[in-house]
PDB file of C-alpha atoms in Angstrom:
ATOM      1  CA  MET K  24       0.163  -0.147  -0.013  1.00 89.00           C
ATOM      2  CA  LEU K  25       2.544   2.588   1.051  1.00 97.00           C
ATOM      3  CA  ASP K  26       4.781   1.971  -2.292  1.00 97.00           C
ATOM      4  CA  GLN K  27       2.071   2.961  -4.917  1.00 97.00           C
ATOM      5  CA  PRO K  28       3.906   6.333  -6.367  1.00 97.00           C
ATOM      6  CA  GLN K  29       0.454   7.926  -6.786  1.00 97.00           C
ATOM      7  CA  LEU K  30       0.253   8.264  -3.085  1.00 97.00           C
ATOM      8  CA  LEU K  31       3.070  11.071  -3.840  1.00 97.00           C
ATOM      9  CA  GLU K  32       0.277  13.163  -5.042  1.00 97.00           C
ATOM     10  CA  PHE K  33      -0.759  13.965  -1.410  1.00 98.00           C
ATOM     11  CA  ASP K  34       2.233  16.031   0.373  1.00 98.00           C
ATOM     12  CA  TYR K  35       1.379  18.772  -1.625  1.00 96.00           C
ATOM     13  CA  SER K  36       5.196  21.013   0.003  1.00 95.00           C
ATOM     14  CA  ASP K  37       7.414  17.891  -1.129  1.00 97.00           C
ATOM     15  CA  LEU K  38       7.698  16.845   3.083  1.00 98.00           C
ATOM     16  CA  HIS K  39       9.847  13.996   1.635  1.00 98.00           C
ATOM     17  CA  GLN K  40      12.053  15.891  -0.166  1.00 98.00           C
ATOM     18  CA  GLN K  41      12.628  17.821   3.165  1.00 98.00           C
ATOM     19  CA  LEU K  42      13.063  14.989   5.406  1.00 98.00           C
ATOM     20  CA  LEU K  43      15.975  13.684   3.393  1.00 98.00           C
ATOM     21  CA  ASN K  44      17.391  16.351   2.842  1.00 98.00           C
ATOM     22  CA  LEU K  45      17.179  17.633   6.654  1.00 98.00           C
ATOM     23  CA  PRO K  46      20.670  15.672   7.871  1.00 98.00           C
ATOM     24  CA  SER K  47      23.349  17.825   7.875  1.00 98.00           C
ATOM     25  CA  SER K  48      20.689  20.786   6.288  1.00 98.00           C
ATOM     26  CA  TYR K  49      22.012  23.104  10.051  1.00 98.00           C
ATOM     27  CA  SER K  50      23.229  26.359   9.033  1.00 95.00           C
ATOM     28  CA  GLY K  51      23.178  28.457  12.119  1.00 96.00           C
ATOM     29  CA  SER K  52      26.475  29.185  14.160  1.00 96.00           C
ATOM     30  CA  GLN K  53      28.753  26.722  15.286  1.00 97.00           C
ATOM     31  CA  ARG K  54      30.300  28.989  18.230  1.00 97.00           C
ATOM     32  CA  VAL K  55      30.463  27.787  21.866  1.00 98.00           C
ATOM     33  CA  GLN K  56      29.074  30.420  24.392  1.00 97.00           C
ATOM     34  CA  PRO K  57      30.289  31.342  27.870  1.00 97.00           C
ATOM     35  CA  GLN K  58      28.738  28.925  30.597  1.00 97.00           C
ATOM     36  CA  PRO K  59      27.275  28.687  32.119  1.00 97.00           C
ATOM     37  CA  TYR K  60      24.177  27.798  30.353  1.00 97.00           C
ATOM     38  CA  ALA K  61      20.234  27.834  31.039  1.00 97.00           C
ATOM     39  CA  ALA K  62      17.054  28.135  28.771  1.00 97.00           C
ATOM     40  CA  VAL K  63      13.558  28.516  28.420  1.00 97.00           C
ATOM     41  CA  ALA K  64      11.792  27.196  25.209  1.00 96.00           C
ATOM     42  CA  TYR K  65       8.467  27.354  24.129  1.00 95.00           C
ATOM     43  CA  GLY K  66       6.052  25.366  21.302  1.00 94.00           C
ATOM     44  CA  GLU K  67       7.588  23.971  18.386  1.00 95.00           C
ATOM     45  CA  ALA K  68      11.735  24.632  20.687  1.00 97.00           C
ATOM     46  CA  ALA K  69      10.452  23.139  24.018  1.00 96.00           C
ATOM     47  CA  GLY K  70      10.714  19.226  22.800  1.00 96.00           C
ATOM     48  CA  PRO K  71      14.779  19.883  21.298  1.00 97.00           C
ATOM     49  CA  LEU K  72      15.719  21.721  24.440  1.00 97.00           C
ATOM     50  CA  GLU K  73      14.355  18.324  26.558  1.00 96.00           C
ATOM     51  CA  LEU K  74      17.168  16.284  24.087  1.00 97.00           C
ATOM     52  CA  CYS K  75      19.798  18.230  24.726  1.00 97.00           C
ATOM     53  CA  SER K  76      18.803  18.469  28.877  1.00 94.00           C
ATOM     54  CA  GLU K  77      22.391  17.090  29.406  1.00 95.00           C
ATOM     55  CA  TRP K  78      23.891  20.197  28.633  1.00 97.00           C
ATOM     56  CA  ILE K  79      21.520  23.179  29.928  1.00 97.00           C
ATOM     57  CA  SER K  80      19.357  23.308  32.603  1.00 93.00           C
ATOM     58  CA  HIS K  81      16.015  24.604  32.685  1.00 89.00           C
ATOM     59  CA  THR K  82      15.838  27.647  34.305  1.00 88.00           C
ATOM     60  CA  LEU K  83      16.835  31.699  33.881  1.00 92.00           C
ATOM     61  CA  GLY K  84      20.479  31.718  34.315  1.00 93.00           C
ATOM     62  CA  SER K  85      22.537  34.693  36.181  1.00 91.00           C
ATOM     63  CA  ALA K  86      25.049  34.454  35.056  1.00 95.00           C
ATOM     64  CA  GLY K  87      27.227  33.242  31.704  1.00 96.00           C
ATOM     65  CA  THR K  88      24.556  32.803  28.933  1.00 97.00           C
ATOM     66  CA  GLN K  89      20.672  32.444  28.490  1.00 97.00           C
ATOM     67  CA  PHE K  90      19.485  30.362  25.325  1.00 97.00           C
ATOM     68  CA  ILE K  91      15.413  32.083  24.462  1.00 97.00           C
ATOM     69  CA  LEU K  92      14.244  29.118  21.750  1.00 97.00           C
ATOM     70  CA  SER K  93      11.187  31.170  21.073  1.00 94.00           C
ATOM     71  CA  GLY K  94       9.504  28.418  19.101  1.00 94.00           C
ATOM     72  CA  GLY K  95       5.958  29.767  18.822  1.00 90.00           C
ATOM     73  CA  LEU K  96       3.227  29.952  21.455  1.00 88.00           C
ATOM     74  CA  ASP K  97       4.548  31.655  24.074  1.00 90.00           C
ATOM     75  CA  PHE K  98       1.919  34.293  24.570  1.00 88.00           C
ATOM     76  CA  GLY K  99       4.911  37.652  24.994  1.00 88.00           C
ATOM     77  CA  GLU K 100       6.523  35.504  27.640  1.00 93.00           C
ATOM     78  CA  ALA K 101       9.632  34.860  25.575  1.00 92.00           C
ATOM     79  CA  ALA K 102      10.191  39.249  25.555  1.00 90.00           C
ATOM     80  CA  GLU K 103       9.921  39.250  29.376  1.00 93.00           C
ATOM     81  CA  VAL K 104      12.764  36.300  29.550  1.00 93.00           C
ATOM     82  CA  GLN K 105      14.689  38.159  27.679  1.00 93.00           C
ATOM     83  CA  ASP K 106      14.427  41.788  28.953  1.00 93.00           C
ATOM     84  CA  ILE K 107      15.058  39.898  32.923  1.00 95.00           C
ATOM     85  CA  ALA K 108      17.718  37.745  30.916  1.00 94.00           C
ATOM     86  CA  GLU K 109      19.526  41.768  30.306  1.00 93.00           C
ATOM     87  CA  ALA K 110      19.012  43.523  33.475  1.00 94.00           C
ATOM     88  CA  ARG K 111      21.076  40.938  34.956  1.00 93.00           C
ATOM     89  CA  GLY K 112      23.726  41.270  32.636  1.00 93.00           C
ATOM     90  CA  VAL K 113      23.289  37.653  31.424  1.00 96.00           C
ATOM     91  CA  GLY K 114      24.280  36.823  27.616  1.00 95.00           C
ATOM     92  CA  VAL K 115      20.987  36.673  25.458  1.00 96.00           C
ATOM     93  CA  SER K 116      21.297  33.873  22.991  1.00 97.00           C
ATOM     94  CA  ARG K 117      17.839  33.850  20.755  1.00 96.00           C
ATOM     95  CA  VAL K 118      16.647  31.267  18.470  1.00 96.00           C
ATOM     96  CA  GLY K 119      13.288  30.446  17.092  1.00 95.00           C
ATOM     97  CA  MET K 120      10.967  32.998  15.614  1.00 89.00           C
ATOM     98  CA  ALA K 121      10.948  36.514  16.568  1.00 83.00           C
ATOM     99  CA  PRO K 122      11.945  39.907  15.092  1.00 82.00           C
ATOM    100  CA  LEU K 123      14.764  39.954  12.981  1.00 83.00           C
ATOM    101  CA  GLU K 124      17.302  41.888  15.012  1.00 84.00           C
ATOM    102  CA  GLU K 125      16.211  39.792  18.554  1.00 86.00           C
ATOM    103  CA  LEU K 126      17.650  36.353  16.952  1.00 94.00           C
ATOM    104  CA  ALA K 127      20.997  34.939  17.158  1.00 95.00           C
ATOM    105  CA  PHE K 128      19.539  32.179  14.184  1.00 96.00           C
ATOM    106  CA  ARG K 129      16.066  32.579  12.627  1.00 95.00           C
ATOM    107  CA  VAL K 130      14.522  29.243  12.766  1.00 95.00           C
ATOM    108  CA  ASN K 131      11.541  28.952  10.885  1.00 92.00           C
ATOM    109  CA  PRO K 132       7.823  26.481  12.024  1.00 93.00           C
ATOM    110  CA  SER K 133       8.557  23.178  10.398  1.00 96.00           C
ATOM    111  CA  PRO K 134       7.603  20.087  11.670  1.00 97.00           C
ATOM    112  CA  LEU K 135      11.026  19.353  11.556  1.00 98.00           C
ATOM    113  CA  SER K 136      12.276  22.019  13.415  1.00 98.00           C
ATOM    114  CA  PHE K 137      13.748  20.383  16.466  1.00 98.00           C
ATOM    115  CA  TYR K 138      16.838  18.919  14.220  1.00 98.00           C
ATOM    116  CA  SER K 139      17.812  22.955  13.730  1.00 98.00           C
ATOM    117  CA  TYR K 140      16.956  23.401  17.640  1.00 98.00           C
ATOM    118  CA  ALA K 141      18.994  21.183  18.623  1.00 98.00           C
ATOM    119  CA  GLN K 142      22.030  21.276  16.694  1.00 98.00           C
ATOM    120  CA  TYR K 143      22.206  24.766  18.032  1.00 98.00           C
ATOM    121  CA  LEU K 144      22.180  24.520  21.401  1.00 98.00           C
ATOM    122  CA  ALA K 145      24.973  21.182  20.333  1.00 98.00           C
ATOM    123  CA  TYR K 146      27.323  23.353  19.220  1.00 98.00           C
ATOM    124  CA  SER K 147      26.943  26.347  21.556  1.00 98.00           C
ATOM    125  CA  THR K 148      27.259  24.359  23.842  1.00 98.00           C
ATOM    126  CA  GLY K 149      30.665  23.132  23.251  1.00 98.00           C
ATOM    127  CA  HIS K 150      29.480  19.094  22.173  1.00 98.00           C
ATOM    128  CA  ALA K 151      29.541  20.079  17.790  1.00 98.00           C
ATOM    129  CA  SER K 152      31.393  16.213  18.092  1.00 98.00           C
ATOM    130  CA  ASP K 153      27.710  14.694  19.395  1.00 98.00           C
ATOM    131  CA  ALA K 154      26.559  17.252  16.949  1.00 98.00           C
ATOM    132  CA  GLN K 155      28.391  15.203  14.027  1.00 98.00           C
ATOM    133  CA  GLU K 156      27.575  12.154  15.049  1.00 98.00           C
ATOM    134  CA  ALA K 157      23.989  13.417  14.461  1.00 98.00           C
ATOM    135  CA  ASP K 158      24.636  13.859  11.557  1.00 98.00           C
ATOM    136  CA  ALA K 159      25.808  10.847  10.092  1.00 98.00           C
ATOM    137  CA  VAL K 160      22.994   9.032  11.513  1.00 98.00           C
ATOM    138  CA  LEU K 161      20.701  10.328  10.488  1.00 98.00           C
ATOM    139  CA  ALA K 162      21.834  10.577   7.387  1.00 98.00           C
ATOM    140  CA  SER K 163      22.342   6.390   7.415  1.00 98.00           C
ATOM    141  CA  LEU K 164      18.188   6.496   8.243  1.00 98.00           C
ATOM    142  CA  ALA K 165      17.856   8.958   5.413  1.00 98.00           C
ATOM    143  CA  LEU K 166      18.520   6.159   3.650  1.00 98.00           C
ATOM    144  CA  GLU K 167      16.347   2.922   5.018  1.00 98.00           C
ATOM    145  CA  CYS K 168      13.883   5.214   5.161  1.00 98.00           C
ATOM    146  CA  ALA K 169      13.156   7.408   1.334  1.00 98.00           C
ATOM    147  CA  PHE K 170       9.454   6.947  -0.580  1.00 98.00           C
ATOM    148  CA  ALA K 171      11.595   4.509  -3.209  1.00 98.00           C
ATOM    149  CA  VAL K 172      12.420   2.015  -0.236  1.00 98.00           C
ATOM    150  CA  PRO K 173       9.947  -0.980  -0.490  1.00 98.00           C
ATOM    151  CA  THR K 174       8.087  -1.217   3.164  1.00 98.00           C
ATOM    152  CA  GLU K 175       9.584  -4.964   3.242  1.00 97.00           C
ATOM    153  CA  GLN K 176      13.273  -2.775   3.693  1.00 98.00           C
ATOM    154  CA  ASN K 177      11.928   0.446   5.125  1.00 98.00           C
ATOM    155  CA  PRO K 178      11.202   0.833   9.167  1.00 98.00           C
ATOM    156  CA  ALA K 179       9.186   3.693   8.705  1.00 98.00           C
ATOM    157  CA  LYS K 180       6.936   2.787   6.151  1.00 98.00           C
ATOM    158  CA  ARG K 181       6.610  -0.572   8.580  1.00 98.00           C
ATOM    159  CA  LEU K 182       6.176   1.142  11.598  1.00 98.00           C
ATOM    160  CA  ALA K 183       3.459   3.314   9.780  1.00 98.00           C
ATOM    161  CA  TRP K 184       1.331   0.141   8.400  1.00 97.00           C
ATOM    162  CA  SER K 185       1.627  -0.616  12.167  1.00 97.00           C
ATOM    163  CA  LEU K 186      -0.022   1.910  13.404  1.00 97.00           C
ATOM    164  CA  TRP K 187      -3.158   2.851  10.852  1.00 97.00           C
ATOM    165  CA  THR K 188      -5.786   2.535  12.209  1.00 95.00           C
ATOM    166  CA  ARG K 189      -4.656   1.847  15.615  1.00 95.00           C
ATOM    167  CA  THR K 190      -3.795   4.064  18.486  1.00 96.00           C
ATOM    168  CA  PRO K 191      -0.444   4.108  20.051  1.00 97.00           C
ATOM    169  CA  PHE K 192       0.686   4.162  23.856  1.00 97.00           C
ATOM    170  CA  LEU K 193       3.849   5.950  23.399  1.00 98.00           C
ATOM    171  CA  LEU K 194       6.333   4.997  25.885  1.00 98.00           C
ATOM    172  CA  ALA K 195      10.057   5.030  27.188  1.00 98.00           C
ATOM    173  CA  LYS K 196      12.992   5.069  30.087  1.00 97.00           C
ATOM    174  CA  ARG K 197      12.681   7.736  32.669  1.00 96.00           C
ATOM    175  CA  THR K 198      15.814   9.431  30.870  1.00 95.00           C
ATOM    176  CA  ASP K 199      14.474   9.617  27.239  1.00 96.00           C
ATOM    177  CA  ARG K 200      10.691  10.406  28.574  1.00 96.00           C
ATOM    178  CA  GLU K 201      10.812  13.443  26.579  1.00 97.00           C
ATOM    179  CA  LEU K 202      10.447  10.685  23.630  1.00 98.00           C
ATOM    180  CA  THR K 203       7.188  10.292  23.898  1.00 98.00           C
ATOM    181  CA  VAL K 204       6.242  13.762  23.865  1.00 97.00           C
ATOM    182  CA  MET K 205       7.883  14.218  20.589  1.00 98.00           C
ATOM    183  CA  TRP K 206       6.493  11.753  18.941  1.00 98.00           C
ATOM    184  CA  GLN K 207       2.844  12.323  19.653  1.00 98.00           C
ATOM    185  CA  HIS K 208       3.461  15.941  18.198  1.00 98.00           C
ATOM    186  CA  LEU K 209       4.914  14.316  15.121  1.00 98.00           C
ATOM    187  CA  LEU K 210       2.033  12.225  14.780  1.00 98.00           C
ATOM    188  CA  ALA K 211      -0.223  14.153  15.462  1.00 98.00           C
ATOM    189  CA  ARG K 212       1.019  17.463  13.099  1.00 98.00           C
ATOM    190  CA  VAL K 213       2.093  15.777  10.359  1.00 98.00           C
ATOM    191  CA  GLY K 214       0.462  11.901  10.580  1.00 98.00           C
ATOM    192  CA  LYS K 215      -3.093  13.862  11.149  1.00 98.00           C
ATOM    193  CA  SER K 216      -3.524  10.999  13.813  1.00 98.00           C
ATOM    194  CA  MET K 217      -3.511  11.395  18.066  1.00 97.00           C
ATOM    195  CA  SER K 218      -1.631   8.852  20.525  1.00 97.00           C
ATOM    196  CA  VAL K 219      -0.910   8.946  24.225  1.00 97.00           C
ATOM    197  CA  ALA K 220       1.699   9.812  25.784  1.00 97.00           C
ATOM    198  CA  LEU K 221       2.981   7.701  29.210  1.00 96.00           C
ATOM    199  CA  GLU K 222       5.073  10.339  30.785  1.00 91.00           C
ATOM    200  CA  ARG K 223       5.366   9.700  34.395  1.00 91.00           C
ATOM    201  CA  GLU K 224       4.749   6.554  36.823  1.00 94.00           C
ATOM    202  CA  PRO K 225       3.297   4.408  33.554  1.00 95.00           C
ATOM    203  CA  LEU K 226       3.221   1.324  35.539  1.00 95.00           C
ATOM    204  CA  LEU K 227       0.708   2.761  37.732  1.00 94.00           C
ATOM    205  CA  LEU K 228      -1.745   3.691  34.821  1.00 93.00           C
ATOM    206  CA  LEU K 229      -1.330   0.371  32.865  1.00 94.00           C
ATOM    207  CA  THR K 230      -1.634  -2.001  35.690  1.00 92.00           C
ATOM    208  CA  GLY K 231      -4.779  -0.065  36.077  1.00 93.00           C
ATOM    209  CA  GLY K 232      -6.428   1.135  33.699  1.00 91.00           C
ATOM    210  CA  PHE K 233      -7.191  -1.769  32.290  1.00 90.00           C
ATOM    211  CA  GLU K 234      -8.918  -3.927  35.017  1.00 88.00           C
ATOM    212  CA  ALA K 235     -12.555  -2.398  34.770  1.00 88.00           C
ATOM    213  CA  ARG K 236     -12.899  -2.611  30.580  1.00 82.00           C
ATOM    214  CA  HIS K 237     -10.517  -5.093  29.352  1.00 74.00           C
ATOM    215  CA  GLU K 238     -11.726  -4.035  25.489  1.00 76.00           C
ATOM    216  CA  SER K 239     -10.372  -0.416  25.909  1.00 75.00           C
ATOM    217  CA  GLY K 240      -6.994  -2.068  25.122  1.00 79.00           C
ATOM    218  CA  ASP K 241      -8.660  -3.167  21.427  1.00 80.00           C
ATOM    219  CA  GLN K 242      -7.431  -1.306  18.372  1.00 84.00           C
ATOM    220  CA  HIS K 243      -4.787   0.416  20.929  1.00 92.00           C
ATOM    221  CA  LEU K 244      -1.042  -1.326  20.361  1.00 96.00           C
ATOM    222  CA  ALA K 245       2.130   0.310  22.200  1.00 97.00           C
ATOM    223  CA  LEU K 246       5.316   1.641  21.622  1.00 98.00           C
ATOM    224  CA  ILE K 247       8.322   1.442  24.067  1.00 98.00           C
ATOM    225  CA  LEU K 248      10.974   4.377  22.679  1.00 98.00           C
ATOM    226  CA  GLY K 249      14.636   3.834  23.195  1.00 98.00           C
ATOM    227  CA  GLN K 250      16.481   0.603  24.984  1.00 96.00           C
ATOM    228  CA  LEU K 251      14.142  -1.371  27.639  1.00 97.00           C
ATOM    229  CA  ASP K 252      15.272  -0.509  31.156  1.00 97.00           C
ATOM    230  CA  GLU K 253      13.335  -2.673  34.250  1.00 97.00           C
ATOM    231  CA  GLU K 254      10.631  -0.221  34.477  1.00 97.00           C
ATOM    232  CA  MET K 255       9.972  -0.500  30.573  1.00 98.00           C
ATOM    233  CA  THR K 256      10.299  -4.320  30.699  1.00 98.00           C
ATOM    234  CA  LEU K 257       7.653  -4.477  33.661  1.00 97.00           C
ATOM    235  CA  CYS K 258       5.125  -2.069  31.217  1.00 97.00           C
ATOM    236  CA  ARG K 259       6.580  -3.975  28.174  1.00 97.00           C
ATOM    237  CA  ASP K 260       5.197  -7.688  30.172  1.00 96.00           C
ATOM    238  CA  VAL K 261       2.044  -5.657  31.499  1.00 95.00           C
ATOM    239  CA  LEU K 262       1.001  -4.511  28.021  1.00 96.00           C
ATOM    240  CA  GLU K 263       1.635  -7.492  26.153  1.00 94.00           C
ATOM    241  CA  THR K 264      -1.681  -9.389  27.561  1.00 92.00           C
ATOM    242  CA  ARG K 265      -3.697  -5.273  27.339  1.00 91.00           C
ATOM    243  CA  VAL K 266      -3.129  -3.925  23.869  1.00 94.00           C
ATOM    244  CA  ASP K 267      -2.669  -5.674  20.520  1.00 92.00           C
ATOM    245  CA  GLU K 268       0.719  -5.350  19.777  1.00 95.00           C
ATOM    246  CA  VAL K 269       3.960  -4.190  22.038  1.00 97.00           C
ATOM    247  CA  ILE K 270       6.551  -2.668  19.887  1.00 98.00           C
ATOM    248  CA  GLU K 271      10.385  -1.377  20.648  1.00 98.00           C
ATOM    249  CA  VAL K 272      11.978   0.558  18.607  1.00 98.00           C
ATOM    250  CA  ALA K 273      15.619   1.979  19.482  1.00 97.00           C
ATOM    251  CA  ALA K 274      18.701   3.647  17.329  1.00 97.00           C
ATOM    252  CA  PRO K 275      21.539   1.712  17.281  1.00 96.00           C
ATOM    253  CA  LEU K 276      23.262   0.610  19.858  1.00 95.00           C
ATOM    254  CA  GLU K 277      26.449   1.970  19.598  1.00 96.00           C
ATOM    255  CA  VAL K 278      25.927   5.767  19.142  1.00 97.00           C
ATOM    256  CA  GLY K 279      26.108   8.424  21.666  1.00 97.00           C
ATOM    257  CA  ASP K 280      22.397   9.230  23.993  1.00 97.00           C
ATOM    258  CA  TYR K 281      22.402  12.630  21.774  1.00 98.00           C
ATOM    259  CA  ALA K 282      22.675  10.876  18.591  1.00 98.00           C
ATOM    260  CA  ALA K 283      19.973   8.043  19.389  1.00 98.00           C
ATOM    261  CA  LYS K 284      17.427  10.688  20.792  1.00 98.00           C
ATOM    262  CA  MET K 285      18.305  12.867  17.168  1.00 98.00           C
ATOM    263  CA  TYR K 286      17.744   9.387  15.179  1.00 98.00           C
ATOM    264  CA  LEU K 287      14.354   8.292  17.067  1.00 98.00           C
ATOM    265  CA  CYS K 288      12.648  12.244  16.550  1.00 98.00           C
ATOM    266  CA  TYR K 289      13.720  11.636  13.188  1.00 98.00           C
ATOM    267  CA  LEU K 290      12.145   7.888  12.748  1.00 98.00           C
ATOM    268  CA  GLY K 291       9.192   9.184  14.401  1.00 98.00           C
ATOM    269  CA  ALA K 292       9.013  12.224  11.184  1.00 98.00           C
ATOM    270  CA  TRP K 293       9.153   9.737   8.972  1.00 99.00           C
ATOM    271  CA  VAL K 294       6.633   7.394  10.432  1.00 98.00           C
ATOM    272  CA  SER K 295       4.403  10.233  10.672  1.00 98.00           C
ATOM    273  CA  TYR K 296       4.528  10.896   7.303  1.00 98.00           C
ATOM    274  CA  TYR K 297       4.063   7.563   6.105  1.00 98.00           C
ATOM    275  CA  LEU K 298       1.360   7.675   8.093  1.00 98.00           C
ATOM    276  CA  SER K 299      -0.677  10.471   6.723  1.00 98.00           C
ATOM    277  CA  LEU K 300      -0.855   9.074   3.182  1.00 98.00           C
ATOM    278  CA  ALA K 301      -1.473   5.809   4.507  1.00 98.00           C
ATOM    279  CA  TYR K 302      -4.615   8.280   5.580  1.00 98.00           C
ATOM    280  CA  ARG K 303      -4.338   9.662   2.234  1.00 97.00           C
ATOM    281  CA  LYS K 304      -3.955  13.340   3.766  1.00 97.00           C
ATOM    282  CA  ASP K 305      -1.299  16.193   3.535  1.00 97.00           C
ATOM    283  CA  PRO K 306       1.559  15.809   6.117  1.00 98.00           C
ATOM    284  CA  ALA K 307       1.813  19.668   6.056  1.00 96.00           C
ATOM    285  CA  ASP K 308       0.881  22.060   8.221  1.00 95.00           C
ATOM    286  CA  THR K 309      -3.169  22.255   8.675  1.00 94.00           C
ATOM    287  CA  ALA K 310      -4.317  25.444   8.093  1.00 92.00           C
ATOM    288  CA  SER K 311      -5.493  26.369  11.699  1.00 91.00           C
ATOM    289  CA  LEU K 312      -1.300  26.119  12.893  1.00 90.00           C
ATOM    290  CA  LYS K 313      -1.022  27.934   9.519  1.00 88.00           C
ATOM    291  CA  LYS K 314      -2.877  30.759  11.039  1.00 86.00           C
ATOM    292  CA  LEU K 315      -1.926  30.822  14.632  1.00 83.00           C
ATOM    293  CA  TYR K 316       1.480  31.123  13.423  1.00 81.00           C
ATOM    294  CA  LYS K 317       0.539  34.292  11.385  1.00 76.00           C
ATOM    295  CA  SER K 318      -1.314  35.357  14.630  1.00 70.00           C
ATOM    296  CA  ASP K 319       1.289  35.707  16.860  1.00 61.00           C
ATOM    297  CA  PRO K 320       1.357  39.584  17.799  1.00 57.00           C
ATOM    298  CA  HIS K 321       4.866  39.223  18.579  1.00 52.00           C
ATOM    299  CA  ILE K 322       6.267  38.994  14.850  1.00 54.00           C
ATOM    300  CA  LYS K 323       6.270  41.717  12.649  1.00 52.00           C
ATOM    301  CA  LYS K 324       3.780  41.514   9.994  1.00 53.00           C
ATOM    302  CA  ASP K 325       6.523  41.415   7.108  1.00 50.00           C
ATOM    303  CA  GLU K 326       8.121  38.522   8.647  1.00 51.00           C
ATOM    304  CA  LYS K 327       4.622  36.933   8.957  1.00 57.00           C
ATOM    305  CA  ASP K 328       4.978  36.836   5.519  1.00 56.00           C
ATOM    306  CA  ASP K 329       8.012  35.000   5.409  1.00 55.00           C
ATOM    307  CA  LEU K 330       7.334  32.366   8.019  1.00 51.00           C
ATOM    308  CA  GLU K 331       3.996  30.897   5.733  1.00 51.00           C
ATOM    309  CA  GLY K 332       6.929  29.618   3.473  1.00 47.00           C
TER     310      GLY K 332
END
């Protein structure tokens, strides 16, 4: 089904080519910023910050560099944080969507923007080797997930087909829990499908949540993102008796933590892309989301026109 060339007719914005071009497409600064590092993030930039949480504190800084990731939907709070940081004498590096004169690096709204935000933070915090490793593993995955690769050899197509008409529960071990929300957003924004991210104490939910109505597990499956630990192993054991299927989705074992998380986010984007095609839907942002971004009062009118491109 997903190998039919006519499915590409639904990809009006050519997201397929954008996915192929994503590895090594980072075009921002590679200069290391002064330490220590603090950051706040909004909208589509919130997930990428979580991918880099080992390197950056999620707070308002009092010295060094304050990263402000303006991914939309901040409703003016990002500008207030910038004022506070500047009043404290902290160096501000604002990235994303805002008036151009305030930006260190412009990132237009996109379901693939997680890559630009995360790579900017990796380079800015002195982790160039991690950023380069991520590009290498993403480039390898792109070769596996391209549309020309048939379903039997294409991990993204196979997983999208497993998700078709079913609602997934998304789980990951505590150190990877941000992946569940990243996938939830991608499946909704690109795949046009709902999912359930089990973020906090999933064992408490799974051991009791189906007992009164076992049939509520029908037409659901579970995706365990990343490597299993003891908690995820227990979750898998419970879910195998509650839902249709449990699928483990892991990155290559030989790569570092940051590259592994980027790999899984990129795979989530590919899976969501093919899921939208399976439903005969355009994987691009909906008109409602585009309108929401263009209505942001904190972005100048001439820049709003550019955001739609």
